[in-house]
Amino acid sequence: EIDGGNATDFVVPKHESGPHVIMVVGVNGVGKTTTIGKLANQFKNQGLHVVLGAADTFRAAAIDQLQVWADRTDVPLVKQ
């Protein structure tokens, strides 16, 4: 479920223009990719345009996992 859990809403200020970049860092296994997917879904539901960027240089499967979330939330993923 994409919207499950007791997460606090993260709101991007409406008065600011231009792109907003959110960088997520943390140790392995703490739910970074899942959180990114949930944020992408939340922002899209707020009417924002969302693009995910895969930047994990350590764990190759992380890009595949992020692709799953991009597909679930119907947002583009930039990867190489």
CSV table of C-alpha atoms in Angstrom, one decimal:
chain,number,residue,atom,x,y,z
A,1,GLU,CA,0.0,0.0,0.0
A,2,ILE,CA,1.5,3.3,-1.0
A,3,ASP,CA,-0.3,5.5,1.5
A,4,GLY,CA,0.0,3.2,4.5
A,5,GLY,CA,1.6,4.1,7.8
A,6,ASN,CA,1.5,7.1,10.1
A,7,ALA,CA,3.8,9.4,8.1
A,8,THR,CA,3.7,13.1,8.6
A,9,ASP,CA,2.7,15.1,5.5
A,10,PHE,CA,5.6,16.9,3.9
A,11,VAL,CA,4.4,20.1,2.2
A,12,VAL,CA,6.3,22.0,-0.5
A,13,PRO,CA,5.7,25.8,0.0
A,14,LYS,CA,3.3,27.1,-2.7
A,15,HIS,CA,4.9,30.5,-2.9
A,16,GLU,CA,8.3,29.2,-4.0
A,17,SER,CA,8.8,28.7,-7.7
A,18,GLY,CA,11.2,26.4,-9.6
A,19,PRO,CA,12.3,22.9,-8.8
A,20,HIS,CA,12.7,21.6,-5.3
A,21,VAL,CA,15.4,19.0,-4.7
A,22,ILE,CA,15.2,16.5,-1.8
A,23,MET,CA,18.2,14.4,-1.2
A,24,VAL,CA,17.7,11.3,1.0
A,25,VAL,CA,20.6,9.7,2.7
A,26,GLY,CA,21.0,7.1,5.4
A,27,VAL,CA,22.4,3.7,6.4
A,28,ASN,CA,21.4,0.5,4.6
A,29,GLY,CA,18.0,-1.0,5.4
A,30,VAL,CA,16.2,2.0,7.0
A,31,GLY,CA,13.5,2.5,4.3
A,32,LYS,CA,14.9,5.3,2.2
A,33,THR,CA,13.6,4.0,-1.1
A,34,THR,CA,10.2,3.2,0.4
A,35,THR,CA,10.0,6.7,1.8
A,36,ILE,CA,11.0,8.2,-1.5
A,37,GLY,CA,8.2,6.3,-3.2
A,38,LYS,CA,5.6,7.5,-0.6
A,39,LEU,CA,6.8,11.1,-0.9
A,40,ALA,CA,6.6,10.9,-4.7
A,41,ASN,CA,3.0,9.7,-4.4
A,42,GLN,CA,2.1,12.4,-1.9
A,43,PHE,CA,3.6,15.2,-4.0
A,44,LYS,CA,1.9,13.9,-7.1
A,45,ASN,CA,-1.4,13.8,-5.2
A,46,GLN,CA,-0.7,17.5,-4.2
A,47,GLY,CA,-0.6,18.3,-7.9
A,48,LEU,CA,3.1,18.7,-8.2
A,49,HIS,CA,5.3,17.3,-11.0
A,50,VAL,CA,7.6,14.7,-9.7
A,51,VAL,CA,10.8,13.2,-11.2
A,52,LEU,CA,12.9,10.6,-9.3
A,53,GLY,CA,16.7,10.4,-9.8
A,54,ALA,CA,18.5,7.2,-9.1
A,55,ALA,CA,21.9,7.9,-7.6
A,56,ASP,CA,22.9,4.8,-5.6
A,57,THR,CA,26.4,3.9,-6.7
A,58,PHE,CA,26.8,1.1,-4.1
A,59,ARG,CA,23.8,-1.2,-4.5
A,60,ALA,CA,22.8,-1.9,-8.0
A,61,ALA,CA,19.4,-3.4,-7.0
A,62,ALA,CA,18.5,0.0,-5.5
A,63,ILE,CA,17.9,1.4,-8.9
A,64,ASP,CA,15.5,-1.5,-9.7
A,65,GLN,CA,13.7,-1.0,-6.4
A,66,LEU,CA,13.3,2.7,-7.2
A,67,GLN,CA,12.0,1.8,-10.6
A,68,VAL,CA,9.2,-0.2,-9.0
A,69,TRP,CA,8.2,2.8,-6.9
A,70,ALA,CA,8.4,5.1,-10.0
A,71,ASP,CA,6.0,2.6,-11.8
A,72,ARG,CA,3.7,2.4,-8.8
A,73,THR,CA,3.4,6.2,-8.6
A,74,ASP,CA,3.5,6.8,-12.3
A,75,VAL,CA,6.4,9.3,-12.2
A,76,PRO,CA,9.5,9.3,-14.4
A,77,LEU,CA,12.8,7.9,-13.1
A,78,VAL,CA,16.2,9.3,-14.4
A,79,LYS,CA,18.8,6.5,-14.3
A,80,GLN,CA,21.8,5.4,-16.2
